[in-house]
């Protein structure tokens, strides 16, 4: 790998003090092949540990989604996605035709204050959006309760598929009185108060939704991943390999989707090459000590890592950066997002003029050419580290399951929009798994990470459909009240 040259321009005219800093940052942020292998080996052990009664840092949550779709699921379902920035409500119809779906949807902005407000405000807001959706799309209809797949993308312990005790908030959410409690009853109460005809059938993680939606049209799909504001994966395990469910005497060959919650990998800081900047991010976050892996790779944190480095170079390090400039805008926490880094990495010009203008317009800082070279290199380092570390998780699941070839469905803003993320991840998979020289390009690789189908829409609907189908067949593992579920969702399922 060319560690010293940037993708554009040359470092020839970069003064020694900045060059020294670039070298220091390269050492801090580069994850070499042997480290990648060490991380993924430890990851395999931790995935296994999470499935045991004693557990570990990675929660490995059984989701009670216990089958892949066969493409012939049918029915009409609602899906609700409580993402970080938007709330999305969809109505999905699964027709007779294999692998097809129709979808109508509305998006509602999630007010920023909601993330740190009260539980009541949260559930009321969500119920209001659902009510609006139903009133708009089903005006004057006498509706039977529609079955709903609720994509709730936070770690939750599920004893049943329509149950979920929030383990902890992630992604900067900090709403009091929700952690440690089942999120379903207050959500249902808010719906009942409004008389909204909806029956929650399945509480779904976005990764499980992604896995199932992608498997609807691709039988090679084995893992669903989100590389977005947060980062996580789900895959299908056999019940027999989940010691923490042994007391339920489930047929060991039955499949069970596991929401890994791998953002919590290495919370005990054994293998991840944390930099001083990662330590600051953790300390200043609403949940210090949690989500160690996620905080190094997810979209929410990439811009912040980058900002902390630049600020440190300006204030503390032995170099001259942004001298005589007003850096007050750069001092504001979380003022730069992953899109800011993407933009820098996408600057096509040799003189980095777009990056120059970005700093000028957004931060009021006028950069010199050597500073721009450092900025570009830093963005590459932060983005590359994220992609390479992410690959360790994918490789670990494949190693654990003995999958040498498979498809991985991925979604999220970082995966879809961050330049080179896919190729950098594929290169890292090649290094970890010792693929031949012509592999690791992100195309025709043994393990291929592909853009996923809509997990929190179609995926959540499919999981609701699969649940009802299973209950109809009398397979009631993880179903709290089978009769009530079928009765409430008067839907014909084949
Ligand atoms: C959450 C996961 C989620 C991931 C991606 C993490 O912060 O804990 O439940 O799957 O973000 O949205």
Short mmCIF file of C-alpha atoms and ligand atoms in Angstrom, two decimals:
data_model
loop_
_atom_site.label_atom_id
_atom_site.label_comp_id
_atom_site.label_asym_id
_atom_site.label_seq_id
_atom_site.Cartn_x
_atom_site.Cartn_y
_atom_site.Cartn_z
CA UNK A 1 0.00 0.00 0.00
CA UNK A 2 1.24 3.49 -0.78
CA UNK A 3 1.30 4.93 2.68
CA UNK A 4 3.21 8.09 1.98
CA UNK A 5 1.66 9.53 -1.16
CA UNK A 6 -1.80 10.98 -1.18
CA UNK A 7 -4.27 9.98 -3.92
CA UNK A 8 -3.77 13.38 -5.54
CA UNK A 9 -0.97 15.84 -5.40
CA UNK A 10 2.39 15.23 -3.90
CA UNK A 11 3.83 15.81 -0.51
CA UNK A 12 7.02 17.30 -2.00
CA UNK A 13 6.28 20.83 -0.86
CA UNK A 14 4.97 19.92 2.58
CA UNK A 15 7.24 21.44 5.26
CA UNK A 16 9.00 19.09 7.67
CA UNK A 17 6.84 19.82 10.72
CA UNK A 18 3.65 18.93 8.84
CA UNK A 19 5.30 15.94 7.20
CA UNK A 20 6.27 14.66 10.66
CA UNK A 21 2.66 14.97 11.75
CA UNK A 22 1.43 13.15 8.66
CA UNK A 23 3.84 10.31 9.42
CA UNK A 24 2.65 10.22 13.03
CA UNK A 25 -1.00 10.10 11.93
CA UNK A 26 -0.23 7.35 9.41
CA UNK A 27 1.27 5.28 12.19
CA UNK A 28 -1.71 5.94 14.46
CA UNK A 29 -4.47 5.25 11.95
CA UNK A 30 -3.06 2.53 9.70
CA UNK A 31 -4.20 -0.99 10.53
CA UNK A 32 -1.71 -3.41 8.96
CA UNK A 33 -2.54 -6.93 7.82
CA UNK A 34 -1.30 -8.74 10.95
CA UNK A 35 -3.38 -6.45 13.16
CA UNK A 36 -6.46 -7.05 11.00
CA UNK A 37 -5.96 -10.78 11.45
CA UNK A 38 -5.46 -10.45 15.19
CA UNK A 39 -8.64 -8.35 15.50
CA UNK A 40 -10.76 -10.77 13.48
CA UNK A 41 -9.48 -13.80 15.40
CA UNK A 42 -10.40 -12.15 18.68
CA UNK A 43 -13.73 -11.13 17.11
CA UNK A 44 -14.55 -14.80 16.36
CA UNK A 45 -13.99 -15.69 20.03
CA UNK A 46 -16.15 -12.80 21.18
CA UNK A 47 -19.02 -13.73 18.83
CA UNK A 48 -18.99 -17.20 20.33
CA UNK A 49 -18.77 -15.85 23.86
CA UNK A 50 -21.78 -13.61 23.27
CA UNK A 51 -23.91 -16.68 22.58
CA UNK A 52 -23.09 -18.28 25.92
CA UNK A 53 -24.95 -17.88 29.20
CA UNK A 54 -22.08 -15.86 30.72
CA UNK A 55 -21.98 -13.63 27.63
CA UNK A 56 -19.32 -11.09 26.74
CA UNK A 57 -19.28 -7.54 25.39
CA UNK A 58 -21.03 -8.37 22.12
CA UNK A 59 -24.69 -8.97 23.04
CA UNK A 60 -25.47 -11.50 20.21
CA UNK A 61 -29.21 -11.00 20.63
CA UNK A 62 -31.56 -13.78 19.44
CA UNK A 63 -34.25 -12.03 17.42
CA UNK A 64 -36.90 -14.76 17.01
CA UNK A 65 -36.76 -14.26 13.28
CA UNK A 66 -36.46 -17.96 12.54
CA UNK A 67 -36.50 -18.42 8.79
CA UNK A 68 -35.31 -16.99 5.53
CA UNK A 69 -38.07 -15.94 3.14
CA UNK A 70 -38.73 -18.21 0.18
CA UNK A 71 -39.87 -15.36 -2.05
CA UNK A 72 -43.52 -16.41 -1.89
CA UNK A 73 -44.59 -14.46 1.21
CA UNK A 74 -47.80 -12.49 0.68
CA UNK A 75 -49.93 -9.92 2.49
CA UNK A 76 -50.06 -6.23 3.40
CA UNK A 77 -47.90 -4.92 6.22
CA UNK A 78 -46.84 -1.69 7.79
CA UNK A 79 -43.22 -0.98 8.56
CA UNK A 80 -41.94 1.73 10.84
CA UNK A 81 -38.30 2.72 10.87
CA UNK A 82 -37.07 4.79 13.76
CA UNK A 83 -33.76 5.89 12.28
CA UNK A 84 -31.45 8.55 13.64
CA UNK A 85 -32.54 11.42 11.40
CA UNK A 86 -35.89 10.38 9.97
CA UNK A 87 -38.90 8.39 10.91
CA UNK A 88 -40.18 6.41 7.96
CA UNK A 89 -43.55 4.71 7.70
CA UNK A 90 -44.19 2.29 4.84
CA UNK A 91 -47.03 0.13 3.68
CA UNK A 92 -45.74 -2.90 1.87
CA UNK A 93 -47.71 -5.33 -0.19
CA UNK A 94 -46.12 -8.66 -0.97
CA UNK A 95 -47.88 -10.00 -4.06
CA UNK A 96 -48.07 -13.57 -5.38
CA UNK A 97 -45.10 -13.05 -7.70
CA UNK A 98 -41.85 -14.36 -6.29
CA UNK A 99 -39.56 -11.77 -4.72
CA UNK A 100 -41.79 -8.80 -5.65
CA UNK A 101 -43.16 -6.01 -3.47
CA UNK A 102 -45.10 -2.75 -3.71
CA UNK A 103 -44.36 0.03 -1.30
CA UNK A 104 -45.81 3.40 -0.37
CA UNK A 105 -44.01 5.48 2.20
CA UNK A 106 -43.87 8.77 4.06
CA UNK A 107 -40.91 10.30 5.85
CA UNK A 108 -41.12 12.49 8.93
CA UNK A 109 -38.18 14.45 10.27
CA UNK A 110 -37.12 13.36 13.75
CA UNK A 111 -36.65 16.61 15.67
CA UNK A 112 -33.13 16.68 17.13
CA UNK A 113 -34.52 17.49 20.64
CA UNK A 114 -36.40 14.19 20.62
CA UNK A 115 -33.09 12.31 20.95
CA UNK A 116 -32.49 13.74 24.38
CA UNK A 117 -36.10 14.42 25.40
CA UNK A 118 -38.50 12.26 27.41
CA UNK A 119 -39.82 8.79 26.63
CA UNK A 120 -43.37 10.12 26.47
CA UNK A 121 -42.44 12.69 23.83
CA UNK A 122 -40.77 9.98 21.77
CA UNK A 123 -43.69 7.53 21.78
CA UNK A 124 -46.24 10.28 21.23
CA UNK A 125 -44.32 11.62 18.26
CA UNK A 126 -44.03 8.17 16.69
CA UNK A 127 -47.71 7.37 17.28
CA UNK A 128 -48.72 10.73 15.77
CA UNK A 129 -46.73 9.95 12.62
CA UNK A 130 -48.35 6.51 12.30
CA UNK A 131 -51.77 8.02 12.83
CA UNK A 132 -51.13 10.64 10.15
CA UNK A 133 -49.98 7.95 7.75
CA UNK A 134 -53.08 5.80 8.30
CA UNK A 135 -55.42 8.79 8.06
CA UNK A 136 -53.81 9.94 4.84
CA UNK A 137 -53.63 6.59 3.08
CA UNK A 138 -56.78 4.94 4.44
CA UNK A 139 -59.20 7.81 4.83
CA UNK A 140 -62.70 6.67 5.77
CA UNK A 141 -61.80 2.99 5.56
CA UNK A 142 -62.94 0.59 8.23
CA UNK A 143 -59.57 -1.04 8.79
CA UNK A 144 -58.74 -4.26 10.56
CA UNK A 145 -55.55 -3.92 12.53
CA UNK A 146 -52.61 -3.92 10.15
CA UNK A 147 -49.61 -6.01 11.23
CA UNK A 148 -46.54 -3.86 11.82
CA UNK A 149 -42.82 -4.58 11.68
CA UNK A 150 -41.15 -1.96 13.85
CA UNK A 151 -37.50 -1.42 13.04
CA UNK A 152 -35.96 -0.29 16.29
CA UNK A 153 -32.22 -0.10 15.61
CA UNK A 154 -30.81 -0.24 19.11
CA UNK A 155 -29.66 -3.20 21.19
CA UNK A 156 -32.68 -4.94 22.69
CA UNK A 157 -33.10 -8.19 24.62
CA UNK A 158 -36.01 -10.08 23.09
CA UNK A 159 -37.75 -12.88 24.92
CA UNK A 160 -40.40 -12.75 22.24
CA UNK A 161 -40.46 -11.26 18.77
CA UNK A 162 -42.96 -8.57 19.86
CA UNK A 163 -40.93 -7.61 22.90
CA UNK A 164 -37.64 -5.79 23.39
CA UNK A 165 -35.91 -4.50 26.49
CA UNK A 166 -33.59 -1.70 25.45
CA UNK A 167 -30.10 -2.62 26.66
CA UNK A 168 -28.70 0.85 26.11
CA UNK A 169 -29.13 3.78 23.79
CA UNK A 170 -26.52 4.14 21.07
CA UNK A 171 -25.82 6.66 18.27
CA UNK A 172 -26.05 9.67 20.58
CA UNK A 173 -29.60 8.98 21.80
CA UNK A 174 -30.12 9.68 25.47
CA UNK A 175 -33.79 9.46 26.42
CA UNK A 176 -34.37 8.84 30.08
CA UNK A 177 -36.59 6.03 31.35
CA UNK A 178 -36.35 3.71 28.34
CA UNK A 179 -33.20 1.68 29.01
CA UNK A 180 -33.88 -1.56 30.87
CA UNK A 181 -37.56 -1.60 29.87
CA UNK A 182 -39.67 -3.28 27.21
CA UNK A 183 -40.25 -0.61 24.56
CA UNK A 184 -43.38 -2.29 23.15
CA UNK A 185 -46.01 -1.50 25.87
CA UNK A 186 -45.52 2.29 25.88
CA UNK A 187 -45.47 2.29 22.09
CA UNK A 188 -48.72 0.27 21.95
CA UNK A 189 -50.30 2.45 24.62
CA UNK A 190 -49.60 5.58 22.55
CA UNK A 191 -51.27 3.90 19.54
CA UNK A 192 -54.25 2.73 21.61
CA UNK A 193 -54.75 6.25 22.99
CA UNK A 194 -55.19 7.47 19.43
CA UNK A 195 -57.24 4.47 18.30
CA UNK A 196 -54.76 3.70 15.52
CA UNK A 197 -55.59 0.25 14.06
CA UNK A 198 -52.13 -1.29 14.16
CA UNK A 199 -50.84 -4.50 15.75
CA UNK A 200 -47.11 -4.71 16.39
CA UNK A 201 -46.14 -8.14 15.11
CA UNK A 202 -42.36 -7.95 15.15
CA UNK A 203 -39.73 -5.70 16.68
CA UNK A 204 -36.84 -5.77 14.25
CA UNK A 205 -33.25 -4.57 14.19
CA UNK A 206 -32.18 -2.83 10.97
CA UNK A 207 -29.46 -5.45 10.38
CA UNK A 208 -31.93 -8.36 10.62
CA UNK A 209 -34.27 -6.48 8.30
CA UNK A 210 -31.40 -5.99 5.86
CA UNK A 211 -30.47 -9.68 6.00
CA UNK A 212 -34.03 -10.83 5.36
CA UNK A 213 -34.83 -8.25 2.68
CA UNK A 214 -31.65 -9.13 0.79
CA UNK A 215 -32.28 -12.85 1.13
CA UNK A 216 -35.75 -12.33 -0.41
CA UNK A 217 -34.14 -11.96 -3.82
CA UNK A 218 -30.69 -13.53 -3.33
CA UNK A 219 -30.29 -17.03 -1.90
CA UNK A 220 -26.53 -16.51 -1.32
CA UNK A 221 -27.20 -13.86 1.33
CA UNK A 222 -25.79 -14.80 4.73
CA UNK A 223 -25.12 -11.54 6.59
CA UNK A 224 -26.94 -8.20 6.84
CA UNK A 225 -24.80 -5.18 7.75
CA UNK A 226 -25.40 -1.54 8.46
CA UNK A 227 -22.53 0.89 7.93
CA UNK A 228 -24.31 4.14 8.68
CA UNK A 229 -24.71 6.45 11.66
CA UNK A 230 -24.12 3.26 13.67
CA UNK A 231 -22.56 -0.01 12.66
CA UNK A 232 -23.73 -3.58 13.19
CA UNK A 233 -24.50 -6.97 11.61
CA UNK A 234 -26.94 -9.88 11.78
CA UNK A 235 -26.64 -13.45 10.50
CA UNK A 236 -28.50 -16.75 10.79
CA UNK A 237 -27.26 -19.09 13.55
CA UNK A 238 -28.51 -22.60 14.44
CA UNK A 239 -30.34 -22.80 17.75
CA UNK A 240 -28.00 -25.65 18.72
CA UNK A 241 -25.05 -23.19 18.69
CA UNK A 242 -26.74 -20.76 21.08
CA UNK A 243 -26.01 -22.10 24.59
CA UNK A 244 -27.89 -19.22 26.22
CA UNK A 245 -31.13 -20.60 24.69
CA UNK A 246 -30.46 -24.23 25.74
CA UNK A 247 -33.08 -24.04 28.50
CA UNK A 248 -35.77 -23.61 25.85
CA UNK A 249 -35.08 -27.02 24.29
CA UNK A 250 -35.47 -25.72 20.75
CA UNK A 251 -34.71 -28.03 17.85
CA UNK A 252 -30.93 -27.51 17.45
CA UNK A 253 -31.21 -27.37 13.67
CA UNK A 254 -33.73 -24.49 13.69
CA UNK A 255 -32.37 -21.22 12.33
CA UNK A 256 -32.33 -18.09 14.50
CA UNK A 257 -31.29 -14.66 13.27
CA UNK A 258 -28.76 -13.14 15.64
CA UNK A 259 -28.43 -9.40 15.94
CA UNK A 260 -24.75 -9.26 16.91
CA UNK A 261 -24.63 -5.65 18.15
CA UNK A 262 -20.98 -5.78 17.22
CA UNK A 263 -20.58 -2.07 17.89
CA UNK A 264 -19.78 -3.22 21.43
CA UNK A 265 -16.82 -5.33 20.27
CA UNK A 266 -13.72 -4.83 22.41
CA UNK A 267 -15.33 -2.57 24.99
CA UNK A 268 -12.56 -3.91 27.23
CA UNK A 269 -9.89 -2.51 24.86
CA UNK A 270 -7.89 -5.65 24.25
CA UNK A 271 -7.14 -5.45 20.53
CA UNK A 272 -8.45 -2.35 18.83
CA UNK A 273 -5.71 0.16 18.01
CA UNK A 274 -7.34 3.14 19.74
CA UNK A 275 -5.79 6.56 19.26
CA UNK A 276 -5.91 9.39 21.80
CA UNK A 277 -8.70 10.84 19.64
CA UNK A 278 -10.85 7.72 20.03
CA UNK A 279 -10.39 7.99 23.77
CA UNK A 280 -11.70 11.57 23.76
CA UNK A 281 -14.72 10.58 21.63
CA UNK A 282 -15.61 7.88 24.13
CA UNK A 283 -15.12 10.06 27.18
CA UNK A 284 -17.26 12.89 25.83
CA UNK A 285 -20.07 10.60 24.62
CA UNK A 286 -23.35 10.07 26.51
CA UNK A 287 -22.33 6.41 27.16
CA UNK A 288 -18.58 6.21 27.91
CA UNK A 289 -17.16 2.69 27.87
CA UNK A 290 -19.82 1.48 25.38
CA UNK A 291 -19.66 0.80 21.64
CA UNK A 292 -15.84 0.86 21.38
CA UNK A 293 -15.80 -0.62 17.87
CA UNK A 294 -18.69 1.51 16.62
CA UNK A 295 -17.03 4.69 17.81
CA UNK A 296 -14.02 4.00 15.54
CA UNK A 297 -15.98 3.22 12.38
CA UNK A 298 -19.53 4.54 12.29
CA UNK A 299 -20.67 7.62 10.39
CA UNK A 300 -21.67 9.50 13.50
CA UNK A 301 -18.05 9.57 14.67
CA UNK A 302 -15.89 9.87 11.52
CA UNK A 303 -16.20 13.63 11.20
CA UNK A 304 -15.64 14.06 14.91
CA UNK A 305 -12.43 11.99 14.90
CA UNK A 306 -11.19 14.12 12.00
CA UNK A 307 -12.12 17.37 13.79
CA UNK A 308 -10.37 16.31 16.99
CA UNK A 309 -7.15 15.56 15.11
CA UNK A 310 -7.13 18.93 13.34
CA UNK A 311 -7.85 20.79 16.55
CA UNK A 312 -5.09 18.90 18.34
CA UNK A 313 -2.61 19.72 15.57
CA UNK A 314 -3.55 23.38 15.83
CA UNK A 315 -3.47 23.60 19.62
CA UNK A 316 -1.00 21.08 20.93
CA UNK A 317 1.33 19.50 18.46
CA UNK A 318 4.70 20.73 17.44
CA UNK A 319 3.64 22.06 14.08
CA UNK A 320 2.16 25.13 12.47
CA UNK A 321 -1.38 24.57 11.23
CA UNK A 322 -4.08 27.21 10.70
CA UNK A 323 -1.74 29.79 12.25
CA UNK A 324 -3.34 33.23 12.65
CA UNK A 325 -6.71 31.76 11.63
CA UNK A 326 -9.90 31.95 13.63
CA UNK A 327 -10.62 28.29 14.47
CA UNK A 328 -13.67 28.93 16.66
CA UNK A 329 -15.99 27.01 14.33
CA UNK A 330 -13.67 24.01 14.43
CA UNK A 331 -13.97 23.89 18.21
CA UNK A 332 -17.65 22.93 18.09
CA UNK A 333 -18.14 19.21 18.85
CA UNK A 334 -19.83 17.12 16.15
CA UNK A 335 -19.88 20.06 13.74
CA UNK A 336 -18.37 17.95 10.94
CA UNK A 337 -20.17 14.88 9.66
CA UNK A 338 -19.04 11.95 7.54
CA UNK A 339 -20.31 13.81 4.47
CA UNK A 340 -17.63 16.45 5.12
CA UNK A 341 -14.93 13.78 4.89
CA UNK A 342 -16.53 12.22 1.82
CA UNK A 343 -16.42 15.58 0.12
CA UNK A 344 -12.70 15.97 0.85
CA UNK A 345 -11.93 12.48 -0.41
CA UNK A 346 -13.91 13.21 -3.57
CA UNK A 347 -12.12 16.47 -4.38
CA UNK A 348 -10.93 15.73 -7.92
CA UNK A 349 -8.51 18.64 -8.23
CA UNK A 350 -4.74 18.43 -7.94
CA UNK A 351 -4.69 21.68 -5.97
CA UNK A 352 -7.55 20.50 -3.71
CA UNK A 353 -9.48 23.64 -4.49
CA UNK A 354 -12.82 22.15 -3.46
CA UNK A 355 -11.42 21.24 -0.07
CA UNK A 356 -10.03 24.76 0.19
CA UNK A 357 -13.47 26.23 -0.48
CA UNK A 358 -15.15 23.81 1.90
CA UNK A 359 -12.90 24.89 4.77
CA UNK A 360 -13.38 28.51 3.84
CA UNK A 361 -17.17 28.32 3.63
CA UNK A 362 -17.97 25.94 6.42
CA UNK A 363 -15.26 26.76 8.95
CA UNK A 364 -13.99 30.19 7.93
CA UNK A 365 -10.46 28.79 7.65
CA UNK A 366 -8.25 29.57 4.70
CA UNK A 367 -5.86 26.66 4.23
CA UNK A 368 -2.40 26.66 2.70
CA UNK A 369 -1.51 24.02 0.11
CA UNK A 370 0.50 21.89 2.59
CA UNK A 371 -2.40 22.08 5.06
CA UNK A 372 -4.75 20.87 2.34
CA UNK A 373 -2.42 17.95 1.66
CA UNK A 374 -2.49 17.02 5.33
CA UNK A 375 -6.30 17.36 5.46
CA UNK A 376 -6.73 15.10 2.46
CA UNK A 377 -4.37 12.50 3.87
CA UNK A 378 -6.13 12.60 7.22
CA UNK A 379 -9.55 12.05 5.61
CA UNK A 380 -8.12 9.05 3.73
CA UNK A 381 -6.66 7.64 6.92
CA UNK A 382 -9.87 7.98 8.95
CA UNK A 383 -12.04 6.60 6.12
CA UNK A 384 -9.66 3.74 5.35
CA UNK A 385 -9.39 2.70 8.98
CA UNK A 386 -13.19 2.58 9.23
CA UNK A 387 -13.51 0.34 6.17
CA UNK A 388 -10.67 -1.98 7.23
CA UNK A 389 -11.95 -2.41 10.79
CA UNK A 390 -15.49 -3.04 9.50
CA UNK A 391 -14.13 -5.88 7.38
CA UNK A 392 -12.82 -7.59 10.54
CA UNK A 393 -16.40 -8.09 11.72
CA UNK A 394 -17.58 -9.52 8.40
CA UNK A 395 -14.56 -11.83 8.22
CA UNK A 396 -15.16 -12.97 11.81
CA UNK A 397 -18.78 -14.05 11.17
CA UNK A 398 -17.70 -15.92 8.04
CA UNK A 399 -14.85 -17.62 9.89
CA UNK A 400 -17.10 -18.57 12.78
CA UNK A 401 -19.62 -20.13 10.41
CA UNK A 402 -17.02 -21.63 8.06
CA UNK A 403 -18.38 -19.69 5.08
CA UNK A 404 -15.69 -19.34 2.43
CA UNK A 405 -18.07 -17.83 -0.11
CA UNK A 406 -21.26 -15.85 0.43
CA UNK A 407 -23.03 -12.57 -0.13
CA UNK A 408 -23.31 -9.87 2.51
CA UNK A 409 -26.11 -7.30 2.15
CA UNK A 410 -25.06 -3.85 3.33
CA UNK A 411 -26.87 -0.57 3.81
CA UNK A 412 -26.28 2.77 5.50
CA UNK A 413 -24.93 6.16 4.56
CA UNK A 414 -21.26 5.24 4.94
CA UNK A 415 -21.58 2.14 2.77
CA UNK A 416 -23.67 3.91 0.13
CA UNK A 417 -21.99 7.29 0.01
CA UNK A 418 -18.47 7.22 1.44
CA UNK A 419 -15.96 7.07 -1.43
CA UNK A 420 -13.83 3.90 -1.70
CA UNK A 421 -15.44 2.33 1.39
CA UNK A 422 -16.41 -0.83 -0.52
CA UNK A 423 -13.05 -1.37 -2.21
CA UNK A 424 -11.11 -0.67 0.96
CA UNK A 425 -13.28 -3.18 2.81
CA UNK A 426 -12.77 -5.79 0.08
CA UNK A 427 -9.00 -5.26 0.17
CA UNK A 428 -9.04 -5.80 3.94
CA UNK A 429 -11.11 -9.00 3.58
CA UNK A 430 -8.50 -10.25 1.13
CA UNK A 431 -5.70 -9.53 3.62
CA UNK A 432 -7.55 -11.21 6.49
CA UNK A 433 -8.67 -14.27 4.56
CA UNK A 434 -5.55 -14.65 2.37
CA UNK A 435 -7.41 -14.52 -0.93
CA UNK A 436 -5.44 -14.88 -4.19
CA UNK A 437 -3.81 -11.81 -5.73
CA UNK A 438 -6.58 -11.16 -8.28
CA UNK A 439 -9.29 -10.96 -5.58
CA UNK A 440 -10.20 -8.21 -3.13
CA UNK A 441 -11.36 -5.72 -5.74
CA UNK A 442 -14.95 -5.64 -4.51
CA UNK A 443 -16.24 -7.57 -7.54
CA UNK A 444 -16.39 -11.34 -8.01
CA UNK A 445 -14.78 -11.85 -4.63
CA UNK A 446 -15.45 -15.04 -2.65
CA UNK A 447 -17.23 -12.98 0.00
CA UNK A 448 -18.95 -10.05 -1.62
CA UNK A 449 -20.51 -7.11 0.18
CA UNK A 450 -23.42 -5.91 -1.96
CA UNK A 451 -25.90 -3.04 -1.64
CA UNK A 452 -28.90 -4.41 0.27
CA UNK A 453 -32.61 -4.30 -0.38
CA UNK A 454 -34.61 -1.97 1.85
CA UNK A 455 -34.25 -3.69 5.21
CA UNK A 456 -36.28 -1.46 7.46
CA UNK A 457 -39.17 -1.37 4.99
CA UNK A 458 -39.40 -4.60 3.02
CA UNK A 459 -37.26 -6.49 5.54
CA UNK A 460 -39.45 -5.55 8.50
CA UNK A 461 -42.60 -6.45 6.52
CA UNK A 462 -41.13 -9.81 5.55
CA UNK A 463 -40.24 -10.57 9.16
CA UNK A 464 -43.82 -9.76 10.19
CA UNK A 465 -45.06 -12.05 7.37
CA UNK A 466 -42.67 -14.85 8.35
CA UNK A 467 -43.79 -14.54 11.97
CA UNK A 468 -47.48 -14.85 11.14
CA UNK A 469 -46.76 -17.74 8.79
CA UNK A 470 -44.85 -19.53 11.53
CA UNK A 471 -47.62 -18.97 14.09
CA UNK A 472 -50.18 -20.32 11.65
CA UNK A 473 -48.08 -23.44 11.33
CA UNK A 474 -48.02 -23.80 15.10
CA UNK A 475 -44.33 -22.93 15.53
CA UNK A 476 -44.67 -20.70 18.52
CA UNK A 477 -41.11 -20.31 19.84
CA UNK A 478 -40.60 -16.71 20.84
CA UNK A 479 -44.28 -15.83 20.37
CA UNK A 480 -45.80 -14.35 23.50
CA UNK A 481 -49.47 -14.91 22.68
CA UNK A 482 -49.96 -16.80 19.40
CA UNK A 483 -53.74 -16.59 19.40
CA UNK A 484 -53.85 -12.88 20.07
CA UNK A 485 -51.27 -12.32 17.35
CA UNK A 486 -53.30 -14.10 14.70
CA UNK A 487 -56.57 -12.64 15.85
CA UNK A 488 -55.33 -9.07 15.90
CA UNK A 489 -53.64 -9.27 12.54
CA UNK A 490 -56.51 -10.71 10.55
CA UNK A 491 -54.28 -11.41 7.68
CA UNK A 492 -54.28 -14.41 5.47
CA UNK A 493 -50.82 -15.82 5.33
CA UNK A 494 -49.78 -18.75 3.23
C1 LIG B 1 -27.21 -0.03 17.14
C2 LIG B 1 -27.64 -1.23 16.34
C3 LIG B 1 -27.88 -0.83 14.90
C4 LIG B 1 -26.69 -0.06 14.33
C5 LIG B 1 -26.93 0.42 12.92
C6 LIG B 1 -26.05 0.68 16.47
O1 LIG B 1 -25.73 1.83 17.17
O2 LIG B 1 -26.85 -0.41 18.44
O3 LIG B 1 -28.81 -1.81 16.87
O4 LIG B 1 -28.11 -1.97 14.15
O5 LIG B 1 -26.41 1.04 15.16
O6 LIG B 1 -28.05 1.25 12.84
#
